[in-house]
Short mmCIF file of C-alpha atoms in Angstrom, two decimals:
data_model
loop_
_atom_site.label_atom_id
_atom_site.label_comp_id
_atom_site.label_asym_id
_atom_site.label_seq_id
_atom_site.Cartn_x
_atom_site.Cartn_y
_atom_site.Cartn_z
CA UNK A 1285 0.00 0.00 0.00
CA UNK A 1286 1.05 3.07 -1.02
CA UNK A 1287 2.12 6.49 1.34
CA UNK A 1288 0.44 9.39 -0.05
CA UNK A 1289 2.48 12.75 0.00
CA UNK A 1290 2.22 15.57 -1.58
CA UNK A 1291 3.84 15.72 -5.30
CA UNK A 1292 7.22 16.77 -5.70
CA UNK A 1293 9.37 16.32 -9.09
CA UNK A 1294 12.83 16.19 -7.35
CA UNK A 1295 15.81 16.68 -10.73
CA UNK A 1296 18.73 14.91 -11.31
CA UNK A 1297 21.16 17.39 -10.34
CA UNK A 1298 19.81 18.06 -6.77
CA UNK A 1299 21.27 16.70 -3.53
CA UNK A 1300 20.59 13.89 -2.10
CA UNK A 1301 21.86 12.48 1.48
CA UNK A 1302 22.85 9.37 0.54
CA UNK A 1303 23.20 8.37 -3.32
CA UNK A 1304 24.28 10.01 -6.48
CA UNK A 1305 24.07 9.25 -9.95
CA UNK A 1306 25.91 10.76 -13.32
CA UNK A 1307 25.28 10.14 -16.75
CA UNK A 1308 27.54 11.48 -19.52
CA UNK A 1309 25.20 14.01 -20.89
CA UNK A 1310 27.32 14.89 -24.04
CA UNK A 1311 27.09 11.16 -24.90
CA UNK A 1312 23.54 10.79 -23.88
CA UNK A 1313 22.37 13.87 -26.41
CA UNK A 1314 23.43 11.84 -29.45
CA UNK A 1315 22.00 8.35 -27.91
CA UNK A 1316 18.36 8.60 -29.30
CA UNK A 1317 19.81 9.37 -32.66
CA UNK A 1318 22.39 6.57 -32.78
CA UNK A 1319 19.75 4.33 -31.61
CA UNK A 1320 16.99 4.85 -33.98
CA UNK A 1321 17.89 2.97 -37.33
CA UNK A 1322 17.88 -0.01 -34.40
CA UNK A 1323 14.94 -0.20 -32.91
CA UNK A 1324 13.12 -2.33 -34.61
CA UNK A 1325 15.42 -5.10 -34.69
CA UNK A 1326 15.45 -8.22 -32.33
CA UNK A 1327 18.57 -9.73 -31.42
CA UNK A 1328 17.06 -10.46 -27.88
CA UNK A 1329 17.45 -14.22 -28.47
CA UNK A 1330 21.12 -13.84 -29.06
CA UNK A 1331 24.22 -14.27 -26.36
CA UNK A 1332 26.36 -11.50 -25.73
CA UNK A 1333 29.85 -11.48 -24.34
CA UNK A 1334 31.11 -8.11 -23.07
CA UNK A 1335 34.64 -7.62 -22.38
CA UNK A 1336 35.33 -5.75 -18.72
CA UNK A 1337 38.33 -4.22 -17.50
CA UNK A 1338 38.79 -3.70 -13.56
CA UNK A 1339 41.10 -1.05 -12.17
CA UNK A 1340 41.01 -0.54 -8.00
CA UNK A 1341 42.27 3.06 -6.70
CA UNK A 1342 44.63 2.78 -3.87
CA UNK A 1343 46.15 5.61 -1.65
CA UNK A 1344 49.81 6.41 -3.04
CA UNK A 1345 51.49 4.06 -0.25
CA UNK A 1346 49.46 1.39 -1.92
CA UNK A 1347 46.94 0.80 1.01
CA UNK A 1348 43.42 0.86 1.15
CA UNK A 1349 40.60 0.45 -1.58
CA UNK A 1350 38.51 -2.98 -2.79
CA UNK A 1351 40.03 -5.73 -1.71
CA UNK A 1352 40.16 -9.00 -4.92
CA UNK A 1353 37.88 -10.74 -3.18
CA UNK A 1354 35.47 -7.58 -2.96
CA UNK A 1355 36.44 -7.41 -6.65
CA UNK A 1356 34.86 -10.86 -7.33
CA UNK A 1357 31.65 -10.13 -4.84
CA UNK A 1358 30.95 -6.86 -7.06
CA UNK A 1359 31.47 -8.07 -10.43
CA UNK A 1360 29.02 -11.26 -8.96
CA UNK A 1361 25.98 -8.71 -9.21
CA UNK A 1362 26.65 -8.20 -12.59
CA UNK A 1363 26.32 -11.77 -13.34
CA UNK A 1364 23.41 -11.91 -11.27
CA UNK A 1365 21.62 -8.98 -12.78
CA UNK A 1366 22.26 -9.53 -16.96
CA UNK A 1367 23.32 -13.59 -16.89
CA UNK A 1368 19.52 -14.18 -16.68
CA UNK A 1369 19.46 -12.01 -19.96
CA UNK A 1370 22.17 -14.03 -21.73
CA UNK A 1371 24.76 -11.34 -21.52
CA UNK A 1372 27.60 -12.36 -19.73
CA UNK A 1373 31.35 -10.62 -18.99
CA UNK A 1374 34.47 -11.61 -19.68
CA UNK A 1375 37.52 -10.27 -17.52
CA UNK A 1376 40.73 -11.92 -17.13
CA UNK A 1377 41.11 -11.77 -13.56
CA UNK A 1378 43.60 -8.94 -13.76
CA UNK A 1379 43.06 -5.90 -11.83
CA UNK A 1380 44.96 -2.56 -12.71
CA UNK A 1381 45.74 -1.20 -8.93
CA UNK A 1382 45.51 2.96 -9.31
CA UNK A 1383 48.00 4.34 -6.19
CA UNK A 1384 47.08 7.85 -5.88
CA UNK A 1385 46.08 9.44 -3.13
CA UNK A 1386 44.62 12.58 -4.72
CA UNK A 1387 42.56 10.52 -7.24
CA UNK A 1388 41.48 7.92 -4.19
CA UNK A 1389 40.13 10.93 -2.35
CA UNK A 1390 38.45 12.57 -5.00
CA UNK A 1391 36.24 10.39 -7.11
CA UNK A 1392 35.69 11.98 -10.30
CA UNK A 1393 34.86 11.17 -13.88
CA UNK A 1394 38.92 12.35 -14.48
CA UNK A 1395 39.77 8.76 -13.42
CA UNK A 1396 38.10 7.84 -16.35
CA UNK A 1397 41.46 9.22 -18.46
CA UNK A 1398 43.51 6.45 -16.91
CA UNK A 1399 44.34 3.30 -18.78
CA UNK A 1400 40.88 3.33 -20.29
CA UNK A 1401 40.38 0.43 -23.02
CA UNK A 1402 38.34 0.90 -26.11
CA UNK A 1403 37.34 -3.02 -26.39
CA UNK A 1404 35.77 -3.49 -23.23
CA UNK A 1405 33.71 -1.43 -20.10
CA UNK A 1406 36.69 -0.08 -17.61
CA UNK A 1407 35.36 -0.58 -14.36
CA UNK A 1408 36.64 1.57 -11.57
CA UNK A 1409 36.31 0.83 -7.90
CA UNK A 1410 36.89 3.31 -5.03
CA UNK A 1411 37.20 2.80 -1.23
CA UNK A 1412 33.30 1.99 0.22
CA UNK A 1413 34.64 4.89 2.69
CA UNK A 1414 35.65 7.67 0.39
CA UNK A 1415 32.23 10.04 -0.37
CA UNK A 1416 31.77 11.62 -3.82
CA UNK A 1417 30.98 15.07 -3.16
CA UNK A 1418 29.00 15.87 -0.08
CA UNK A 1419 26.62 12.45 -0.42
CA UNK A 1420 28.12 9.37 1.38
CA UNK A 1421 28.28 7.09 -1.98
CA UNK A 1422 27.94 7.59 -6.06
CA UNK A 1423 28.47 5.32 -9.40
CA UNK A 1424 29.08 7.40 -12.34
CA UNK A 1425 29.26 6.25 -16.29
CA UNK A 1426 30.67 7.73 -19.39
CA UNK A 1427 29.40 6.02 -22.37
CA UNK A 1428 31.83 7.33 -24.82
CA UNK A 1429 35.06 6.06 -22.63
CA UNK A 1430 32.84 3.05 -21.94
CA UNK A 1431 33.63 3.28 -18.57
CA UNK A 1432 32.39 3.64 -14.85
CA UNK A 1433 32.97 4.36 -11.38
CA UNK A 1434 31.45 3.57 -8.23
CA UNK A 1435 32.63 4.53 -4.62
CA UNK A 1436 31.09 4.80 -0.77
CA UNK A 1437 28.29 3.26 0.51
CA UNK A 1438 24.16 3.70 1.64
CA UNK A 1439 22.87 3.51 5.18
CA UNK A 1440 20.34 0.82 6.18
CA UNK A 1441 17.22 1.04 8.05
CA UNK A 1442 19.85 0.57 11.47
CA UNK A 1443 22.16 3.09 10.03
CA UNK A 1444 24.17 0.07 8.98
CA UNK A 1445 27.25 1.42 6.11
CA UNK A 1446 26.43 -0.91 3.15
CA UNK A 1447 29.17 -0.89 0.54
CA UNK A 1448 27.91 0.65 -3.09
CA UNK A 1449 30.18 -1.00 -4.73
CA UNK A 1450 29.03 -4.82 -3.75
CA UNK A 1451 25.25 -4.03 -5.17
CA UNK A 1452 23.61 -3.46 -8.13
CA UNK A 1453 24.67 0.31 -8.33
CA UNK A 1454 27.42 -1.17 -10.38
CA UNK A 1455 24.41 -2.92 -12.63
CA UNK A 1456 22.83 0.23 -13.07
CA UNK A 1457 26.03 2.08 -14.42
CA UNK A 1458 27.00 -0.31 -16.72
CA UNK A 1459 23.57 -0.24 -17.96
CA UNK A 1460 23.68 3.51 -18.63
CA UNK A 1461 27.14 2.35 -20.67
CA UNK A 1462 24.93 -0.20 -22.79
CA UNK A 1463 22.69 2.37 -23.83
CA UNK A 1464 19.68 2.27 -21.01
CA UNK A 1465 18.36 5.10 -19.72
CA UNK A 1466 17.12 5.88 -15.92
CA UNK A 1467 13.09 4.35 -16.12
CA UNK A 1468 12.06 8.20 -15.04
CA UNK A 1469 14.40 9.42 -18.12
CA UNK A 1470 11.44 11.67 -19.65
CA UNK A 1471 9.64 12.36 -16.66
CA UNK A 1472 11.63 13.16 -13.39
CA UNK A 1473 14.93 14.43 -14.92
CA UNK A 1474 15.95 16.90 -17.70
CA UNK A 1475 18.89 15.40 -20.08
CA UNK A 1476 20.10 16.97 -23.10
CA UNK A 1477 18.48 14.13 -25.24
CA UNK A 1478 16.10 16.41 -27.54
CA UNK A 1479 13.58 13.72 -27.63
CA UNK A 1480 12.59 13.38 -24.01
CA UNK A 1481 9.27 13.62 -23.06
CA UNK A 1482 6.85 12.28 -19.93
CA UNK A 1483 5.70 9.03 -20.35
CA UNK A 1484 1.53 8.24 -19.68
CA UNK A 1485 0.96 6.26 -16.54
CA UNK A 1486 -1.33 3.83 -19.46
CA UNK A 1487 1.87 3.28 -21.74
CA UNK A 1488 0.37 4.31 -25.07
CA UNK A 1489 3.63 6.69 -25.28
CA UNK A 1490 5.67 4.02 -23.88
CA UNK A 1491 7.78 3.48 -26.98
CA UNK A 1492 8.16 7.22 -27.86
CA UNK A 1493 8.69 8.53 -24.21
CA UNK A 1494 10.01 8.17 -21.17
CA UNK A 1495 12.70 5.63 -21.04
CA UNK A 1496 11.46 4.44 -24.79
CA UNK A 1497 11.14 1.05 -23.13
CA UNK A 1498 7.21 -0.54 -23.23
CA UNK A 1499 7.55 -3.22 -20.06
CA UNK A 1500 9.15 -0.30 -17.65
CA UNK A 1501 6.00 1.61 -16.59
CA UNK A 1502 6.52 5.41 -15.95
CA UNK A 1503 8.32 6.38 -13.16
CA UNK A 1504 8.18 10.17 -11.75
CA UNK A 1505 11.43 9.69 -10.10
CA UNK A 1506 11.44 7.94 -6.85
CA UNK A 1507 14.63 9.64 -5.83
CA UNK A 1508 15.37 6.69 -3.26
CA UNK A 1509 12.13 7.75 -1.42
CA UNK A 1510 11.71 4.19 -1.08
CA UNK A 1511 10.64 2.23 2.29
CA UNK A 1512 14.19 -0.02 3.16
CA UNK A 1513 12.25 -2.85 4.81
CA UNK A 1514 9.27 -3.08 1.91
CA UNK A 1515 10.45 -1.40 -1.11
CA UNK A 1516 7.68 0.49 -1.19
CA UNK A 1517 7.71 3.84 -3.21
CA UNK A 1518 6.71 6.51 -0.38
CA UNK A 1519 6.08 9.27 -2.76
CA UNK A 1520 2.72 10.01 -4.84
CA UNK A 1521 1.96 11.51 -8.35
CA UNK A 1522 0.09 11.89 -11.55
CA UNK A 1523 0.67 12.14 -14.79
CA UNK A 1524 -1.15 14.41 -16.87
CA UNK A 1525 -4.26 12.39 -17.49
CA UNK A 1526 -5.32 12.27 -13.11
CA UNK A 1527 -3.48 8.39 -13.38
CA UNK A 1528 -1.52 7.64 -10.41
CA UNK A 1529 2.06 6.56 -10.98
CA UNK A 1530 3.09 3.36 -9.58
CA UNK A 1531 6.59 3.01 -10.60
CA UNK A 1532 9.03 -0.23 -10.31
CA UNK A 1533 10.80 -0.25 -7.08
CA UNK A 1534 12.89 -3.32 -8.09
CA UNK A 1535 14.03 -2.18 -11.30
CA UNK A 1536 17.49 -1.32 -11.65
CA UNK A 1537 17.42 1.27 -13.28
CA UNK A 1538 15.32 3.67 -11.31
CA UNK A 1539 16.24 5.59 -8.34
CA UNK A 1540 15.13 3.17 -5.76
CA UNK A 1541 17.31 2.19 -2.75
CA UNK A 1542 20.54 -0.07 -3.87
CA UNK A 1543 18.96 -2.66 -1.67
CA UNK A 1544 15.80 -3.50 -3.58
CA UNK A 1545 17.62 -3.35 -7.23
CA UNK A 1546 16.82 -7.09 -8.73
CA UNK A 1547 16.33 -6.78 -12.07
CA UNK A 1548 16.12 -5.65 -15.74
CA UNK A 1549 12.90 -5.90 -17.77
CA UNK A 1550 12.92 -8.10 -21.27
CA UNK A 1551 12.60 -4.38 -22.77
CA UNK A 1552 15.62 -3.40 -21.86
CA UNK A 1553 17.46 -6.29 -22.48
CA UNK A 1554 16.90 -5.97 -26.13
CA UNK A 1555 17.89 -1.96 -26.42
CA UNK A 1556 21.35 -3.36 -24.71
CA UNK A 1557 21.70 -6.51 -27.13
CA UNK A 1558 20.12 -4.24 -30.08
CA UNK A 1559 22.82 -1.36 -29.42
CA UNK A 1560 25.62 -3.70 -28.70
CA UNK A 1561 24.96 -5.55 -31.68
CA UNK A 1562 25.04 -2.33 -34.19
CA UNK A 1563 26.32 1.00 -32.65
CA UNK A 1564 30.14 0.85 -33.03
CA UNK A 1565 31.66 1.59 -30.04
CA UNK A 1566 29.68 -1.10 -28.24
CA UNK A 1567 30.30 -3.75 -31.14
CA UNK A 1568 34.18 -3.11 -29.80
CA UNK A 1569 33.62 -3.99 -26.36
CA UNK A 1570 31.26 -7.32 -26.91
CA UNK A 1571 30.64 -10.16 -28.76
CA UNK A 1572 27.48 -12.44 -29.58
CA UNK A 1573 26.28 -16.15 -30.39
CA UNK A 1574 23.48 -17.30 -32.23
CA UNK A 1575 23.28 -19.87 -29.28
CA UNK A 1576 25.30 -20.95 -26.55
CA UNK A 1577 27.37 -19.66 -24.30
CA UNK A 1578 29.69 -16.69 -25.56
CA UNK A 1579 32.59 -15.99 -23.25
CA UNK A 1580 35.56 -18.71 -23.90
CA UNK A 1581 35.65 -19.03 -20.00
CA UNK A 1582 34.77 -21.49 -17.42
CA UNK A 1583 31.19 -21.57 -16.05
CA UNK A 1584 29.70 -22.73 -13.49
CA UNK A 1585 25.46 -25.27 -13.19
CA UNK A 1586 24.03 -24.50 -10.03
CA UNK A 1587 20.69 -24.44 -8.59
CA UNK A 1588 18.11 -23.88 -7.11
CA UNK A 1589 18.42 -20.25 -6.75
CA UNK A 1590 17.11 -19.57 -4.25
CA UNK A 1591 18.22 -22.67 -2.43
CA UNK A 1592 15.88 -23.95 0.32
CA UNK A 1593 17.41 -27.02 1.90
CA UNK A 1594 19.95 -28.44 -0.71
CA UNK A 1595 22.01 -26.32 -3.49
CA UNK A 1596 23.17 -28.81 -6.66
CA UNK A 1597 26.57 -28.32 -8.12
CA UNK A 1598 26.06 -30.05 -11.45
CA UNK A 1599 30.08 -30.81 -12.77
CA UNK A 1600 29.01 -33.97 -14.25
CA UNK A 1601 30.10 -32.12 -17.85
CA UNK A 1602 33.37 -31.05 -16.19
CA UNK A 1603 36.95 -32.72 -16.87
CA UNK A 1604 37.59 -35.35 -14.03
CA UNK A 1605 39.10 -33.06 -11.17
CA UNK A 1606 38.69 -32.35 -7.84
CA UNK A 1607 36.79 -29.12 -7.14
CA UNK A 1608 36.78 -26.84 -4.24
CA UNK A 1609 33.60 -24.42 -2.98
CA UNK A 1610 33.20 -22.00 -0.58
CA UNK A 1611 30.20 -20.12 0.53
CA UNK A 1612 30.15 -16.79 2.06
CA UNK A 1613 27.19 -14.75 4.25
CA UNK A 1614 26.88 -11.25 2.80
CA UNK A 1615 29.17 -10.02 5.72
CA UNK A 1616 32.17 -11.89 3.52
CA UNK A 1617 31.96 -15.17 6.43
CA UNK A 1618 32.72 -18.17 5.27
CA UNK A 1619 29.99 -20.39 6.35
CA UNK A 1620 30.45 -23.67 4.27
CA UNK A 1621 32.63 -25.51 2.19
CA UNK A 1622 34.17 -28.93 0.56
CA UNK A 1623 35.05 -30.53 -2.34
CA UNK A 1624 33.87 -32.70 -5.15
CA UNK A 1625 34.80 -34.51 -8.12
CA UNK A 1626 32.99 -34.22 -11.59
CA UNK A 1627 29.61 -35.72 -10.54
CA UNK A 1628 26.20 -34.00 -9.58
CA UNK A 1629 26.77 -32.87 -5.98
CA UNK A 1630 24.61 -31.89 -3.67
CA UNK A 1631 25.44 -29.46 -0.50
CA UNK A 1632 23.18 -29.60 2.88
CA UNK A 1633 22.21 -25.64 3.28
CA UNK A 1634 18.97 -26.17 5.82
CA UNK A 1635 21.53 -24.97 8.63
CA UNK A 1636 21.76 -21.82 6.97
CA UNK A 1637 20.12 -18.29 7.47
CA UNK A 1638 17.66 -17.07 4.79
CA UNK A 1639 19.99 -14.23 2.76
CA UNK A 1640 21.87 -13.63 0.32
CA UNK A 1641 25.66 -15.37 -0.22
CA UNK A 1642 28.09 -15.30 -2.32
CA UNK A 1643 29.23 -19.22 -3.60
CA UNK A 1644 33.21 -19.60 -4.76
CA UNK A 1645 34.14 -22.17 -7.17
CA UNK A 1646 37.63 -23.08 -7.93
CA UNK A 1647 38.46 -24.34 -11.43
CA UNK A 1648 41.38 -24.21 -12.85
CA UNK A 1649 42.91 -21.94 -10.66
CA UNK A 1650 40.02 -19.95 -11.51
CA UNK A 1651 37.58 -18.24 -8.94
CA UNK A 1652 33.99 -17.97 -10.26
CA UNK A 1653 31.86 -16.26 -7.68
CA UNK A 1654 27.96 -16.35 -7.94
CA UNK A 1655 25.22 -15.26 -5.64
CA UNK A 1656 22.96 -17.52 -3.98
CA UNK A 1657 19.83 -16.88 -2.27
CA UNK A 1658 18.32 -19.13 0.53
CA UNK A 1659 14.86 -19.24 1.60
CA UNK A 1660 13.29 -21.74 3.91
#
């Protein structure tokens, strides 16, 4: 059930105590018109692999910033968030350590100008402690340099620091890079795109305005007014027929609290694969299959997810090997682990808490790191 309050249209620019959000805006003005020979193609059935570069900013003494295992647990939401879409990421486990204090203290689309790569998204991951500006945590994107930031953190409902750059903030930047825009684009924010206009609470605009996405419904901009424990918008408006907006709290790209991001819509899946299938600076950076998988790594069968009782490994396609796993609370604890050969294994997880984790699988001297949800 809804909160009603009175109407306010808060921009994109303005303050807010917690979160912040850039877009590119020189890149974004051309975006509609690179799109548009695209749009009506479908590539939506089609695999994508897109290449990612990860670089970690450190003070100058080498100290400090994102730890490789918080490396892994961020780049895990990605997976989480676009795997279910068929676009997957490629990195090769290498991470390009940045030792400057300035730059660590002073998150800024600059950092962008350092060993940026042209053939694949440049990730760039500050302290969770270091603020950007005066709000305690920000992710930023360029979509020219293909390239984003995130840095700080957001403060639960027991004023809790959670870290910004292990949740799908990260997802929403690199959507921004793959050509999505914010699900109030047209409505609660003004962009230099010259074809932005509100979208109707009923959709018939849906394709024309707002986010030009049909299965995203209009959003006024929640501007993280959003209830912590319920995900429920707080806010109320209406469009300019009377209809009451009743935007997507779990979508991740709106402006709803980091903690209830989950998803992307079908709709936006196929702008991304459309885009990164035709616009040129995107065809760099990824790849795509008519079927199958289309990263030449190592994967990883699991389910269910969520998990109740038992969690299945399936390696029964694997090489014959002994594999190790490891799973992790969301507080980074390891709270299980063993081994198995190449056979259909099944773990005992009824002892656990209902959460999110984080499993580790070694193959190869390779770490693949998914999340896992258990519910009793």
């Amino acid at each position: 059930m809804r909160k009603f309050t009175s109407l306010i249209f808060v921009m994109c620019d303005k303050a807010h105590a917690q979160i912040h959000c850039e877009i590119d805006t020189l890149a974004s003005a051309n975006k509609e018109a690179l799109y548009a020979p695209y749009k009506s193609l479908d590539y939506s059935s089609y695999s994508f692999c897109v290449n990612l570069y990860v670089h970690v900013l450190r003070k100058s003494d080498g100290t400090g910033g994102q730890s490789v295992s918080d490396v892994y647990q961020a780049l895990s939401y990605l997976d989480a968030s676009y795997n279910p879409h068929n676009i997957y990421f490629k990195w090769n486990h290498q991470i390009d350590y940045i030792d400057d204090t300035y730059r660590y203290e002073r998150p800024s689309k600059m950092v962008f100008n350092i060993n940026n790569h042209n053939d694949g998204i440049d990730i760039y991951l500050f302290d969770d402690s270091i603020h950007f500006l005066d709000k305690t945590g920000a992710g930023s994107s360029d979509e020219a340099k293909t390239a984003v930031f995130v840095t700080g953190y957001y403060l639960d409902n027991n004023s809790t620091a959670l870290p910004l750059a292990k949740s799908h903030v990260l997802s929403h930047e690199v959507g921004h890079v793959l050509f999505l825009w914010h699900t109030h684009h047209g409505t609660g924010e003004n962009t230099n795109d010259p074809n932005e206009c509100p979208e109707l609470v009923d959709g018939s605009n849906s394709a024309t305005c707002g986010d030009y996405i049909t299965d995203t419904p209009a959003d006024p901009n929640m501007y993280y007014n959003v209830d912590l424990s319920t995900c429920e918008w707080l806010g109320y408006g209406e469009d300019i027929n009377g209809r009451p907006y009743d935007p997507d709290e779990h979508n991740i790209m709106s402006y709803t609290q980091p903690k209830c991001m989950q998803y992307l819509t079908p709709g936006q899946s196929k702008r991304m694969k459309n885009a990164m299938a035709n616009i040129a600076r995107l065809q760099l950076l990824s790849n795509y299959t008519t079927y199958g998988y289309p990263c030449a790594t190592v994967g990883l069968n699991y389910y269910p997810n969520a998990a109740d009782d038992e969690l299945n490994l399936d390696l029964r396609e694997k090489p014959a090997n002994t594999y190790t796993y490891q799973l992790y609370n969301y507080y980074g604890v390891l709270v299980l682990s063993g081994e198995s050969s190449n056979v259909l294994k099944t773990i005992d997880t009824s002892t656990l808490d209902e959460g999110l984790y984080f499993l580790h699988f070694y193959e190869n001297g390779e770490l693949i790191v998914k999340q896992l949800i258990i519910e009793h």
